[in-house]
Amino acid sequence: MQRSLSAVEYSRDEEVLAGMAKALSHPVRVK
């Protein structure tokens, strides 16, 4: 169960990082 939760948190963090990278690559911020 803990491993599953960790995987979910990792996926969420990865998505956030991807979103930040995308925002940095584009001059216009999209929320």
CSV table of N, CA and C in Angstrom, one decimal:
chain,number,residue,atom,x,y,z
A,1,MET,N,0.9,-1.2,0.0
A,1,MET,CA,0.0,0.0,0.0
A,1,MET,C,0.9,1.3,0.0
A,2,GLN,N,1.9,1.2,0.8
A,2,GLN,CA,2.8,2.4,0.9
A,2,GLN,C,3.5,2.6,-0.4
A,3,ARG,N,3.9,1.5,-1.1
A,3,ARG,CA,4.6,1.6,-2.4
A,3,ARG,C,3.7,2.2,-3.4
A,4,SER,N,2.4,1.8,-3.4
A,4,SER,CA,1.4,2.3,-4.3
A,4,SER,C,1.2,3.8,-4.1
A,5,LEU,N,1.2,4.2,-2.9
A,5,LEU,CA,1.0,5.6,-2.6
A,5,LEU,C,2.2,6.4,-3.1
A,6,SER,N,3.4,5.8,-2.8
A,6,SER,CA,4.6,6.5,-3.3
A,6,SER,C,4.6,6.7,-4.8
A,7,ALA,N,4.1,5.7,-5.5
A,7,ALA,CA,4.1,5.7,-7.0
A,7,ALA,C,3.1,6.8,-7.4
A,8,VAL,N,2.0,7.0,-6.7
A,8,VAL,CA,1.0,8.0,-7.0
A,8,VAL,C,1.7,9.4,-6.8
A,9,GLU,N,2.4,9.5,-5.7
A,9,GLU,CA,3.0,10.8,-5.4
A,9,GLU,C,4.1,11.2,-6.4
A,10,TYR,N,4.8,10.1,-6.9
A,10,TYR,CA,5.9,10.3,-7.8
A,10,TYR,C,5.2,10.8,-9.2
A,11,SER,N,4.1,10.2,-9.5
A,11,SER,CA,3.5,10.5,-10.8
A,11,SER,C,3.0,12.0,-10.7
A,12,ARG,N,2.4,12.3,-9.5
A,12,ARG,CA,1.9,13.7,-9.4
A,12,ARG,C,3.1,14.7,-9.5
A,13,ASP,N,4.2,14.4,-8.8
A,13,ASP,CA,5.3,15.3,-8.8
A,13,ASP,C,5.9,15.4,-10.3
A,14,GLU,N,5.9,14.3,-11.0
A,14,GLU,CA,6.4,14.3,-12.4
A,14,GLU,C,5.5,15.2,-13.2
A,15,GLU,N,4.2,15.1,-13.0
A,15,GLU,CA,3.2,15.9,-13.7
A,15,GLU,C,3.4,17.4,-13.5
A,16,VAL,N,3.7,17.7,-12.2
A,16,VAL,CA,3.9,19.1,-11.8
A,16,VAL,C,5.2,19.6,-12.4
A,17,LEU,N,6.2,18.8,-12.4
A,17,LEU,CA,7.5,19.3,-13.0
A,17,LEU,C,7.3,19.5,-14.5
A,18,ALA,N,6.6,18.6,-15.1
A,18,ALA,CA,6.3,18.7,-16.6
A,18,ALA,C,5.6,20.0,-16.8
A,19,GLY,N,4.6,20.3,-16.0
A,19,GLY,CA,3.8,21.5,-16.2
A,19,GLY,C,4.7,22.8,-16.0
A,20,MET,N,5.6,22.7,-15.0
A,20,MET,CA,6.5,23.8,-14.8
A,20,MET,C,7.5,24.0,-16.0
A,21,ALA,N,8.0,22.9,-16.5
A,21,ALA,CA,8.9,23.0,-17.7
A,21,ALA,C,8.1,23.5,-18.9
A,22,LYS,N,6.9,23.1,-19.0
A,22,LYS,CA,6.1,23.6,-20.1
A,22,LYS,C,5.8,25.1,-20.0
A,23,ALA,N,5.6,25.5,-18.8
A,23,ALA,CA,5.3,27.0,-18.5
A,23,ALA,C,6.6,27.8,-18.8
A,24,LEU,N,7.8,27.2,-18.5
A,24,LEU,CA,9.0,27.9,-18.7
A,24,LEU,C,9.3,28.0,-20.2
A,25,SER,N,9.0,26.9,-20.9
A,25,SER,CA,9.2,26.9,-22.3
A,25,SER,C,8.4,27.8,-23.1
A,26,HIS,N,7.2,28.2,-22.5
A,26,HIS,CA,6.3,29.1,-23.2
A,26,HIS,C,6.3,30.5,-22.4
A,27,PRO,N,6.4,31.6,-23.1
A,27,PRO,CA,6.4,32.9,-22.4
A,27,PRO,C,5.1,33.2,-21.8
A,28,VAL,N,4.0,32.6,-22.3
A,28,VAL,CA,2.7,32.9,-21.7
A,28,VAL,C,2.3,31.8,-20.7
A,29,ARG,N,1.9,32.3,-19.5
A,29,ARG,CA,1.5,31.3,-18.4
A,29,ARG,C,0.1,30.8,-18.6
A,30,VAL,N,-0.1,29.5,-18.5
A,30,VAL,CA,-1.4,28.9,-18.6
A,30,VAL,C,-1.8,28.2,-17.4
A,31,LYS,N,-2.9,28.7,-16.7
A,31,LYS,CA,-3.3,28.1,-15.5
A,31,LYS,C,-4.5,27.2,-15.7
